[in-house]
Each structure stands twice: as structure tokens, then as C-alpha cells.
Amino acid sequence: MEAHKHSIVKAIRYIEEHLDTELSLEKVSGAGAYSPFHFHRIFRLITGETLQNYVARRRAEKGAFYLAMRKEMSITDIYHQSGFSNHSAFNKAFKKYYGISPSGFRKAAPESFHRIVLEESKKGQMDAVFSQYICNVENLLNWMNMNLKIKVGHLPEMHLAAVMSLGVAHVEPSFGTLIDWAKGKSLFPREQVKMLSVYHDSFKVTPPDKVRIHACMLLDEPLRKQEGEVFPETIEAGKFIIGSGEVTLDDFEQCWVSLFLWMNENEYSVRNAFPFEIYHTNFREHPEGKMIVDFCIPIH
């Protein structure tokens, strides 16, 4: 099964890099070094979805993210970049996953940061429901001011070793896999080792059991090739909103919500890159379960 997981990770990475192109079973299975016949069954076994459903969902989610976060993009540009051939196909697929048209979704999304919750309706359809995480925005900003120091700054290029997690529940095992790999190379434990989580999906549009989170370790030199489940990843140098604080795991959602709210109120826009967390301490070593974390949002 481990060998299968390695190949499926390659296939998923191929899908994400080519969402705006034709993704045939032959192309994707080839990226994972499988025959199409075997690939389809193994992909479903590991991800819980057929390849067709996975690609359709990811395209709809990419479109939803752009609709919510990239107000300057036209719907035409969004559906092209999300892999849809025309507006009709985008509209049909979007309604299937969110129960609302793309234009309706964009109008319903409030200016301040809200998370999108997928709820089962009485008819059994998935509806997009916008619910405010904390009802009073002022309370959220006060919480942020007490718990986070926010700055806008430039971060250098970072070379990472990464293990993909499909779903929040699998993040901790992914870090375990990464640490075992690092121990074998005498990279862990050592002074000043930095661990990161890189979010390749947004919780606003992707269910928690399907979101892709990469468990990562900062390296001095780039990893040249994939080694088992561990593959190279690079965070490009650029401008970021950085919120730093000593928080518990239960505080993470409030940290992200408040940072995106701060971003909107200060008229910054998200860059086409992935947000991430940098862990400076281990919550298991703190009597109150706290850890020092940098929450980083890429911006223009």
C-alpha cells in the first residue's frame, strides 16, 4: 500500500498542476506510473473518490476560491483557469457542489472573512452557507490584537521536504512519516529545525476530510527528488502578512480568520500561492499546550 500511496501523491500533484488542461485517465495514470485499468481502482481506494469526481470537485473548489478571494478576476477568467471549457459547464458543476450559481456565490460572499460551511439540506443536496465565525467582528479584532503580532514583510525562498495529508485527521501521521525520514538522514532532532504546514486547499471551499495539507520540514539545501512519501516543495520568496503568537491548537482557526479579516480591512489581496504555518516550538513541551507560530498569507 505504501508504494501505491507514493504513486497517488505523484498523480494528485500532477492534477493540481494541470487543472486548467484536459485531464484524461491515461495522462493522470501515467503521471503515477500506473496502467489506466489499475490506477482507477487504486485511486478510489486511497482517496475515497473516483478520479472523475476528484477532478470535478477540485475544479469547482478552485473556482470557488477565486470567486471569494480574487474579486478583480472576471468569471470568464475564473472558469478558464479552473479548467472549464465554457460558462455553462462551470455553472452546472458549481451548482452541483455548492447549490448556488458562481455569480450568486460571489454576491453572497461578504467582504469580511467568513468561512463557508457545507451543510446537508432536507433534499440531500449540498448548500453553500456563509456563517460568520465570530458574530462581532470587533471582538475578533480585539482577540487578534491581544494574541497576535502582525507585520507585512518579505520572506526568502524556502526549500522543504513535504508529506501530503489528505484530510485534517491525517496531518499528524504525515508529520510522523516526515520525522522518521529525517531521522534516517540525521536531520532530526537538531537545533533550530523548523516544521511547517502548507495549505494547498482552503477550508472555505473544501471539506476538512478532503483538504490537502503538506507536513513540511525546512531544509538547508533543496531535496532533489521524491523519496518514498517525502517529496520536494518550494515556497517562493515574496511579500507576506505574518501573524505571530503563542497559541494553542484550538486557537488556530481564530488566528487564520482574524488575519484574513485584517488583510481585507487593510486592502491587501491574496497572491496566487499557498498560506502556511511555521512552528517555532512544540505544543507537547508546553504545560498549557501552547506553541509559538507564524501564520503566513502570501499577498501582492
mmCIF file of C-alpha atoms in Angstrom:
data_model
loop_
_atom_site.group_PDB
_atom_site.id
_atom_site.type_symbol
_atom_site.label_atom_id
_atom_site.label_comp_id
_atom_site.label_asym_id
_atom_site.label_seq_id
_atom_site.Cartn_x
_atom_site.Cartn_y
_atom_site.Cartn_z
ATOM 1 C CA MET A 1 0.000 0.000 0.000
ATOM 2 C CA GLU A 2 2.881 2.410 0.728
ATOM 3 C CA ALA A 3 4.113 2.151 -2.867
ATOM 4 C CA HIS A 4 0.584 2.872 -4.075
ATOM 5 C CA LYS A 5 0.391 5.983 -1.851
ATOM 6 C CA HIS A 6 3.647 7.291 -3.324
ATOM 7 C CA SER A 7 2.255 6.988 -6.842
ATOM 8 C CA ILE A 8 -1.104 8.528 -5.953
ATOM 9 C CA VAL A 9 0.706 11.524 -4.424
ATOM 10 C CA LYS A 10 2.510 11.998 -7.752
ATOM 11 C CA ALA A 11 -0.794 11.761 -9.601
ATOM 12 C CA ILE A 12 -2.501 14.293 -7.309
ATOM 13 C CA ARG A 13 0.352 16.738 -7.718
ATOM 14 C CA TYR A 14 0.064 16.314 -11.494
ATOM 15 C CA ILE A 15 -3.676 17.016 -11.327
ATOM 16 C CA GLU A 16 -3.152 20.222 -9.327
ATOM 17 C CA GLU A 17 -0.539 21.489 -11.782
ATOM 18 C CA HIS A 18 -2.799 20.773 -14.774
ATOM 19 C CA LEU A 19 -6.343 21.542 -13.562
ATOM 20 C CA ASP A 20 -6.799 24.017 -16.412
ATOM 21 C CA THR A 21 -5.971 21.389 -19.068
ATOM 22 C CA GLU A 22 -7.595 18.183 -20.261
ATOM 23 C CA LEU A 23 -7.033 15.521 -17.593
ATOM 24 C CA SER A 24 -7.618 12.130 -19.157
ATOM 25 C CA LEU A 25 -7.311 8.880 -17.220
ATOM 26 C CA GLU A 26 -4.343 7.975 -19.417
ATOM 27 C CA LYS A 27 -2.442 11.198 -18.594
ATOM 28 C CA VAL A 28 -3.048 11.075 -14.849
ATOM 29 C CA SER A 29 -2.363 7.346 -14.507
ATOM 30 C CA GLY A 30 0.847 7.846 -16.495
ATOM 31 C CA ALA A 31 1.971 10.518 -14.020
ATOM 32 C CA GLY A 32 1.545 7.947 -11.270
ATOM 33 C CA ALA A 33 3.261 5.244 -13.320
ATOM 34 C CA TYR A 34 0.154 3.043 -13.464
ATOM 35 C CA SER A 35 -1.842 1.424 -16.202
ATOM 36 C CA PRO A 36 -5.253 3.137 -16.541
ATOM 37 C CA PHE A 37 -7.004 -0.115 -15.606
ATOM 38 C CA HIS A 38 -5.299 -0.464 -12.204
ATOM 39 C CA PHE A 39 -4.999 3.242 -11.469
ATOM 40 C CA HIS A 40 -8.732 3.936 -11.319
ATOM 41 C CA ARG A 41 -9.332 1.308 -8.624
ATOM 42 C CA ILE A 42 -6.283 2.242 -6.529
ATOM 43 C CA PHE A 43 -7.041 5.983 -6.725
ATOM 44 C CA ARG A 44 -10.526 5.429 -5.380
ATOM 45 C CA LEU A 45 -9.256 3.109 -2.638
ATOM 46 C CA ILE A 46 -6.785 5.697 -1.323
ATOM 47 C CA THR A 47 -8.700 8.960 -1.855
ATOM 48 C CA GLY A 48 -12.271 7.713 -1.399
ATOM 49 C CA GLU A 49 -13.279 9.274 -4.734
ATOM 50 C CA THR A 50 -13.201 8.327 -8.380
ATOM 51 C CA LEU A 51 -10.685 10.252 -10.466
ATOM 52 C CA GLN A 52 -13.515 11.950 -12.347
ATOM 53 C CA ASN A 53 -15.202 13.109 -9.135
ATOM 54 C CA TYR A 54 -11.909 14.268 -7.634
ATOM 55 C CA VAL A 55 -11.042 16.402 -10.678
ATOM 56 C CA ALA A 56 -14.563 17.864 -10.889
ATOM 57 C CA ARG A 57 -14.560 18.747 -7.188
ATOM 58 C CA ARG A 58 -11.110 20.337 -7.305
ATOM 59 C CA ARG A 59 -12.057 22.454 -10.314
ATOM 60 C CA ALA A 60 -15.223 23.662 -8.576
ATOM 61 C CA GLU A 61 -13.260 24.399 -5.381
ATOM 62 C CA LYS A 62 -10.603 26.320 -7.277
ATOM 63 C CA GLY A 63 -13.345 28.381 -8.885
ATOM 64 C CA ALA A 64 -14.994 28.987 -5.505
ATOM 65 C CA PHE A 65 -11.731 30.160 -4.004
ATOM 66 C CA TYR A 66 -11.145 32.635 -6.829
ATOM 67 C CA LEU A 67 -14.746 33.888 -6.608
ATOM 68 C CA ALA A 68 -14.396 34.550 -2.879
ATOM 69 C CA MET A 69 -10.834 35.849 -2.750
ATOM 70 C CA ARG A 70 -9.994 37.310 -6.179
ATOM 71 C CA LYS A 71 -12.619 39.979 -6.686
ATOM 72 C CA GLU A 72 -10.674 41.516 -9.585
ATOM 73 C CA MET A 73 -10.972 38.349 -11.713
ATOM 74 C CA SER A 74 -13.840 38.034 -14.171
ATOM 75 C CA ILE A 75 -15.965 34.884 -14.061
ATOM 76 C CA THR A 76 -14.726 34.073 -17.576
ATOM 77 C CA ASP A 77 -11.084 34.143 -16.412
ATOM 78 C CA ILE A 78 -12.015 32.101 -13.354
ATOM 79 C CA TYR A 79 -13.692 29.270 -15.209
ATOM 80 C CA HIS A 80 -10.855 29.099 -17.747
ATOM 81 C CA GLN A 81 -8.204 28.949 -15.007
ATOM 82 C CA SER A 82 -10.276 26.366 -13.128
ATOM 83 C CA GLY A 83 -10.371 24.017 -16.107
ATOM 84 C CA PHE A 84 -13.865 24.589 -17.523
ATOM 85 C CA SER A 85 -14.393 24.979 -21.255
ATOM 86 C CA ASN A 86 -17.336 27.359 -21.021
ATOM 87 C CA HIS A 87 -19.624 29.214 -18.624
ATOM 88 C CA SER A 88 -22.393 26.625 -18.882
ATOM 89 C CA ALA A 89 -20.118 23.777 -17.766
ATOM 90 C CA PHE A 90 -18.766 25.903 -14.889
ATOM 91 C CA ASN A 91 -22.253 26.911 -13.805
ATOM 92 C CA LYS A 92 -23.536 23.315 -13.827
ATOM 93 C CA ALA A 93 -20.561 21.880 -11.922
ATOM 94 C CA PHE A 94 -20.557 24.734 -9.403
ATOM 95 C CA LYS A 95 -24.243 24.342 -8.598
ATOM 96 C CA LYS A 96 -23.694 20.620 -8.065
ATOM 97 C CA TYR A 97 -21.173 21.222 -5.278
ATOM 98 C CA TYR A 98 -22.404 24.484 -3.755
ATOM 99 C CA GLY A 99 -26.112 24.670 -4.591
ATOM 100 C CA ILE A 100 -25.735 28.189 -5.985
ATOM 101 C CA SER A 101 -24.536 29.792 -9.221
ATOM 102 C CA PRO A 102 -20.991 31.222 -9.406
ATOM 103 C CA SER A 103 -22.338 34.784 -9.666
ATOM 104 C CA GLY A 104 -24.697 34.160 -6.733
ATOM 105 C CA PHE A 105 -21.826 32.714 -4.712
ATOM 106 C CA ARG A 106 -19.697 35.804 -5.363
ATOM 107 C CA LYS A 107 -22.529 38.174 -4.386
ATOM 108 C CA ALA A 108 -23.269 36.195 -1.218
ATOM 109 C CA ALA A 109 -19.650 36.201 -0.048
ATOM 110 C CA PRO A 110 -19.296 39.076 2.426
ATOM 111 C CA GLU A 111 -16.407 41.492 2.299
ATOM 112 C CA SER A 112 -15.166 40.437 5.738
ATOM 113 C CA PHE A 113 -13.797 36.960 6.068
ATOM 114 C CA HIS A 114 -16.415 34.266 6.606
ATOM 115 C CA ARG A 115 -15.932 30.565 6.358
ATOM 116 C CA ILE A 116 -18.133 28.548 4.041
ATOM 117 C CA VAL A 117 -19.812 25.593 5.685
ATOM 118 C CA LEU A 118 -21.175 22.746 3.604
ATOM 119 C CA GLU A 119 -24.445 21.560 5.123
ATOM 120 C CA GLU A 120 -26.814 18.791 4.114
ATOM 121 C CA SER A 121 -30.192 20.230 3.124
ATOM 122 C CA LYS A 122 -33.532 18.471 3.626
ATOM 123 C CA LYS A 123 -33.397 17.429 -0.021
ATOM 124 C CA GLY A 124 -29.992 15.852 0.467
ATOM 125 C CA GLN A 125 -28.184 18.479 -1.595
ATOM 126 C CA MET A 126 -25.088 20.368 -0.503
ATOM 127 C CA ASP A 127 -25.782 24.046 0.056
ATOM 128 C CA ALA A 128 -23.200 26.784 0.481
ATOM 129 C CA VAL A 129 -23.946 28.546 3.757
ATOM 130 C CA PHE A 130 -21.936 31.595 4.748
ATOM 131 C CA SER A 131 -21.639 31.810 8.528
ATOM 132 C CA GLN A 132 -19.588 34.308 10.473
ATOM 133 C CA TYR A 133 -17.000 32.640 12.684
ATOM 134 C CA ILE A 134 -17.345 35.246 15.418
ATOM 135 C CA CYS A 135 -20.527 37.314 15.230
ATOM 136 C CA ASN A 136 -18.965 40.504 16.407
ATOM 137 C CA VAL A 137 -16.038 41.494 14.185
ATOM 138 C CA GLU A 138 -14.828 43.942 16.806
ATOM 139 C CA ASN A 139 -14.449 41.095 19.319
ATOM 140 C CA LEU A 140 -12.411 39.125 16.805
ATOM 141 C CA LEU A 141 -10.097 42.062 16.129
ATOM 142 C CA ASN A 142 -9.663 42.606 19.866
ATOM 143 C CA TRP A 143 -8.775 38.934 20.289
ATOM 144 C CA MET A 144 -6.271 39.227 17.451
ATOM 145 C CA ASN A 145 -4.647 42.312 18.943
ATOM 146 C CA MET A 146 -4.170 40.503 22.254
ATOM 147 C CA ASN A 147 -2.825 37.277 20.776
ATOM 148 C CA LEU A 148 -1.020 38.075 17.524
ATOM 149 C CA LYS A 149 1.648 40.478 16.380
ATOM 150 C CA ILE A 150 1.012 41.307 12.722
ATOM 151 C CA LYS A 151 3.502 42.620 10.216
ATOM 152 C CA VAL A 152 3.843 42.765 6.450
ATOM 153 C CA GLY A 153 7.236 41.680 5.240
ATOM 154 C CA HIS A 154 9.346 39.790 2.748
ATOM 155 C CA LEU A 155 10.264 36.139 3.297
ATOM 156 C CA PRO A 156 13.102 34.395 1.445
ATOM 157 C CA GLU A 157 12.752 31.298 -0.700
ATOM 158 C CA MET A 158 12.300 28.174 1.421
ATOM 159 C CA HIS A 159 13.228 24.627 0.392
ATOM 160 C CA LEU A 160 11.087 21.986 2.081
ATOM 161 C CA ALA A 161 10.722 18.255 2.436
ATOM 162 C CA ALA A 162 6.994 17.510 2.352
ATOM 163 C CA VAL A 163 4.499 14.709 3.009
ATOM 164 C CA MET A 164 0.958 15.112 1.702
ATOM 165 C CA SER A 165 -2.022 14.695 4.017
ATOM 166 C CA LEU A 166 -5.487 14.130 2.557
ATOM 167 C CA GLY A 167 -7.767 15.340 5.324
ATOM 168 C CA VAL A 168 -7.097 17.014 8.670
ATOM 169 C CA ALA A 169 -7.119 13.701 10.550
ATOM 170 C CA HIS A 170 -4.035 12.525 8.647
ATOM 171 C CA VAL A 171 -1.795 15.532 9.331
ATOM 172 C CA GLU A 172 -0.180 14.117 12.475
ATOM 173 C CA PRO A 173 0.679 10.759 10.822
ATOM 174 C CA SER A 174 2.161 12.725 7.897
ATOM 175 C CA PHE A 175 4.460 14.578 10.292
ATOM 176 C CA GLY A 176 5.381 11.198 11.790
ATOM 177 C CA THR A 177 6.372 9.917 8.339
ATOM 178 C CA LEU A 178 8.405 13.072 7.707
ATOM 179 C CA ILE A 179 10.225 12.875 11.052
ATOM 180 C CA ASP A 180 11.064 9.190 10.533
ATOM 181 C CA TRP A 181 12.546 10.093 7.145
ATOM 182 C CA ALA A 182 14.507 12.986 8.686
ATOM 183 C CA LYS A 183 15.877 10.782 11.464
ATOM 184 C CA GLY A 184 17.200 8.370 8.850
ATOM 185 C CA LYS A 185 19.156 11.259 7.325
ATOM 186 C CA SER A 186 20.256 12.682 10.703
ATOM 187 C CA LEU A 187 18.226 15.837 10.039
ATOM 188 C CA PHE A 188 16.128 15.403 13.179
ATOM 189 C CA PRO A 189 16.417 16.120 16.030
ATOM 190 C CA ARG A 190 18.762 19.076 15.686
ATOM 191 C CA GLU A 191 18.956 22.696 16.752
ATOM 192 C CA GLN A 192 16.653 25.187 15.052
ATOM 193 C CA VAL A 193 14.771 22.634 12.960
ATOM 194 C CA LYS A 194 11.624 24.290 11.570
ATOM 195 C CA MET A 195 8.420 22.415 10.804
ATOM 196 C CA LEU A 196 5.653 23.876 8.649
ATOM 197 C CA SER A 197 2.131 23.135 7.448
ATOM 198 C CA VAL A 198 1.388 24.338 3.909
ATOM 199 C CA TYR A 199 -2.310 24.574 2.993
ATOM 200 C CA HIS A 200 -2.974 23.552 -0.603
ATOM 201 C CA ASP A 201 -6.745 23.848 -0.200
ATOM 202 C CA SER A 202 -8.927 26.403 1.564
ATOM 203 C CA PHE A 203 -11.235 25.307 4.381
ATOM 204 C CA LYS A 204 -13.640 27.893 2.955
ATOM 205 C CA VAL A 205 -14.390 25.690 -0.047
ATOM 206 C CA THR A 206 -13.007 22.202 0.697
ATOM 207 C CA PRO A 207 -14.428 19.818 3.335
ATOM 208 C CA PRO A 208 -11.967 19.129 6.205
ATOM 209 C CA ASP A 209 -11.753 15.422 5.334
ATOM 210 C CA LYS A 210 -10.566 16.255 1.797
ATOM 211 C CA VAL A 211 -8.347 19.304 2.306
ATOM 212 C CA ARG A 212 -4.700 18.805 1.278
ATOM 213 C CA ILE A 213 -2.167 19.851 3.905
ATOM 214 C CA HIS A 214 1.545 19.300 3.373
ATOM 215 C CA ALA A 215 3.520 18.455 6.513
ATOM 216 C CA CYS A 216 6.911 20.038 5.866
ATOM 217 C CA MET A 217 10.424 20.484 7.213
ATOM 218 C CA LEU A 218 12.680 23.395 6.273
ATOM 219 C CA LEU A 219 15.911 22.215 4.625
ATOM 220 C CA ASP A 220 19.271 23.912 4.148
ATOM 221 C CA GLU A 221 19.530 22.506 0.624
ATOM 222 C CA PRO A 222 16.737 21.549 -1.804
ATOM 223 C CA LEU A 223 15.635 17.929 -1.954
ATOM 224 C CA ARG A 224 16.402 16.719 -5.471
ATOM 225 C CA LYS A 225 13.760 14.036 -5.910
ATOM 226 C CA GLN A 226 10.879 12.259 -4.199
ATOM 227 C CA GLU A 227 11.948 9.661 -1.633
ATOM 228 C CA GLY A 228 9.028 7.428 -0.740
ATOM 229 C CA GLU A 229 6.221 9.663 0.549
ATOM 230 C CA VAL A 230 8.613 12.585 1.008
ATOM 231 C CA PHE A 231 8.875 15.000 -1.916
ATOM 232 C CA PRO A 232 10.469 18.404 -2.523
ATOM 233 C CA GLU A 233 8.441 21.588 -2.194
ATOM 234 C CA THR A 234 9.490 25.221 -2.545
ATOM 235 C CA ILE A 235 7.927 28.351 -1.087
ATOM 236 C CA GLU A 236 8.937 31.193 -3.375
ATOM 237 C CA ALA A 237 10.290 34.410 -1.938
ATOM 238 C CA GLY A 238 7.723 37.166 -1.688
ATOM 239 C CA LYS A 239 5.566 39.500 0.342
ATOM 240 C CA PHE A 240 3.530 38.079 3.226
ATOM 241 C CA ILE A 241 1.226 39.054 6.044
ATOM 242 C CA ILE A 242 2.791 37.371 9.075
ATOM 243 C CA GLY A 243 0.833 36.921 12.285
ATOM 244 C CA SER A 244 2.973 35.649 15.160
ATOM 245 C CA GLY A 245 1.822 34.463 18.551
ATOM 246 C CA GLU A 246 1.924 31.832 21.279
ATOM 247 C CA VAL A 247 -1.349 29.941 20.841
ATOM 248 C CA THR A 248 -2.981 26.555 21.366
ATOM 249 C CA LEU A 249 -4.181 24.281 18.586
ATOM 250 C CA ASP A 250 -7.747 25.375 19.360
ATOM 251 C CA ASP A 251 -6.771 28.971 18.539
ATOM 252 C CA PHE A 252 -5.570 28.243 15.003
ATOM 253 C CA GLU A 253 -8.888 28.858 13.270
ATOM 254 C CA GLN A 254 -9.362 32.206 15.034
ATOM 255 C CA CYS A 255 -5.816 33.174 14.019
ATOM 256 C CA TRP A 256 -6.491 32.493 10.351
ATOM 257 C CA VAL A 257 -9.924 34.128 10.370
ATOM 258 C CA SER A 258 -8.620 37.272 12.049
ATOM 259 C CA LEU A 259 -5.640 37.510 9.680
ATOM 260 C CA PHE A 260 -7.809 37.302 6.575
ATOM 261 C CA LEU A 261 -10.151 39.867 8.095
ATOM 262 C CA TRP A 262 -7.166 42.149 8.775
ATOM 263 C CA MET A 263 -5.985 41.586 5.194
ATOM 264 C CA ASN A 264 -9.345 42.663 3.749
ATOM 265 C CA GLU A 265 -9.687 45.682 6.013
ATOM 266 C CA ASN A 266 -6.191 46.836 5.034
ATOM 267 C CA GLU A 267 -6.953 46.283 1.325
ATOM 268 C CA TYR A 268 -4.332 43.653 0.600
ATOM 269 C CA SER A 269 -5.100 40.877 -1.892
ATOM 270 C CA VAL A 270 -4.042 37.238 -1.838
ATOM 271 C CA ARG A 271 -1.217 36.242 -4.156
ATOM 272 C CA ASN A 272 -1.519 33.011 -6.159
ATOM 273 C CA ALA A 273 0.466 30.978 -3.639
ATOM 274 C CA PHE A 274 -0.291 28.875 -0.574
ATOM 275 C CA PRO A 275 -0.642 30.073 3.045
ATOM 276 C CA PHE A 276 1.369 28.251 5.663
ATOM 277 C CA GLU A 277 2.286 27.976 9.331
ATOM 278 C CA ILE A 278 5.818 27.919 10.747
ATOM 279 C CA TYR A 279 6.198 26.228 14.142
ATOM 280 C CA HIS A 280 8.958 27.561 16.376
ATOM 281 C CA THR A 281 8.159 25.422 19.445
ATOM 282 C CA ASN A 282 6.372 22.154 20.197
ATOM 283 C CA PHE A 283 2.987 22.357 21.956
ATOM 284 C CA ARG A 284 3.668 18.959 23.576
ATOM 285 C CA GLU A 285 6.525 20.524 25.536
ATOM 286 C CA HIS A 286 4.401 23.380 26.969
ATOM 287 C CA PRO A 287 2.375 22.887 30.192
ATOM 288 C CA GLU A 288 -0.651 24.656 28.650
ATOM 289 C CA GLY A 289 -0.283 23.099 25.202
ATOM 290 C CA LYS A 290 0.850 26.365 23.624
ATOM 291 C CA MET A 291 3.275 26.867 20.757
ATOM 292 C CA ILE A 292 4.908 29.830 19.017
ATOM 293 C CA VAL A 293 3.614 30.002 15.440
ATOM 294 C CA ASP A 294 3.917 32.290 12.430
ATOM 295 C CA PHE A 295 0.758 32.341 10.260
ATOM 296 C CA CYS A 296 1.743 33.483 6.774
ATOM 297 C CA ILE A 297 -0.520 34.749 3.963
ATOM 298 C CA PRO A 298 1.071 35.482 0.545
ATOM 299 C CA ILE A 299 -0.002 38.890 -0.769
ATOM 300 C CA HIS A 300 0.739 41.225 -3.676
#
